[in-house]
Each structure stands twice: as structure tokens, then as C-alpha cells.
One Martini backbone bead per residue (centre of mass of N, CA, C, O) as a GRO file, in nm:
protein
   48
    1MET     BB    1   0.097   0.018   0.011
    2PRO     BB    2   0.121   0.360  -0.008
    3ASP     BB    3   0.193   0.644   0.084
    4SER     BB    4   0.030   0.949   0.158
    5ASN     BB    5   0.268   1.146   0.285
    6ARG     BB    6   0.394   1.159   0.034
    7SER     BB    7   0.559   1.295  -0.241
    8THR     BB    8   0.628   1.452  -0.538
    9PRO     BB    9   0.896   1.503  -0.737
   10VAL     BB   10   0.990   1.757  -0.830
   11PRO     BB   11   1.152   1.942  -1.090
   12VAL     BB   12   1.476   2.125  -1.103
   13THR     BB   13   1.629   2.390  -1.291
   14ILE     BB   14   1.923   2.533  -1.271
   15LEU     BB   15   2.052   2.849  -1.331
   16THR     BB   16   2.408   2.919  -1.423
   17GLY     BB   17   2.634   3.214  -1.450
   18PHE     BB   18   2.814   3.424  -1.596
   19LEU     BB   19   2.821   3.769  -1.681
   20GLY     BB   20   2.753   3.697  -2.035
   21ALA     BB   21   2.662   3.346  -2.077
   22GLY     BB   22   2.361   3.318  -2.170
   23LYS     BB   23   2.074   3.283  -1.949
   24THR     BB   24   1.855   3.480  -2.090
   25THR     BB   25   1.812   3.307  -2.364
   26LEU     BB   26   1.805   3.008  -2.255
   27LEU     BB   27   1.527   3.083  -2.077
   28ASN     BB   28   1.368   3.160  -2.354
   29ARG     BB   29   1.362   2.935  -2.498
   30ILE     BB   30   1.250   2.717  -2.295
   31LEU     BB   31   0.973   2.909  -2.260
   32SER     BB   32   0.919   2.909  -2.585
   33GLU     BB   33   0.862   2.634  -2.611
   34ALA     BB   34   0.595   2.388  -2.643
   35HIS     BB   35   0.702   2.162  -2.434
   36SER     BB   36   0.745   2.350  -2.228
   37LYS     BB   37   0.727   2.273  -1.831
   38ARG     BB   38   0.564   2.501  -1.597
   39ASP     BB   39   0.538   2.715  -1.271
   40GLY     BB   40   0.812   2.854  -1.246
   41VAL     BB   41   0.997   3.188  -1.235
   42CYS     BB   42   1.325   3.291  -1.134
   43ASN     BB   43   1.524   3.656  -1.228
   44PRO     BB   44   1.652   3.880  -1.041
   45VAL     BB   45   1.839   4.032  -1.282
   46SER     BB   46   1.646   3.992  -1.529
   47ASN     BB   47   1.478   4.025  -1.820
   48VAL     BB   48   1.199   3.804  -1.969
   0.00000   0.00000   0.00000
């Protein structure tokens, strides 16, 4: 019998890199893909 107190794992991607490395560009491409599934995005340094 499954344990009802256990939560389902949630996949998380952490995007890091140096200034000018293309993090925002990559994030914009990931978010614009039709197959991308997302619930929340946090990008405190740049505009998305």
C-alpha cells in the first residue's frame, strides 16, 4: 500500500553562469518551446 504522506518529486532546473554567459537567452528559449512545462520562473537579475 503506498504511503499517502509522501510527496511526488518535482523536477527543478537551476540555471547559473557568469555575467554575459547567455543565461537569459537560454531561459527565454526554454520558455518559448511548445513542449516546455513550467510552473514558476525566478530570474531576479534580468528581465525575461
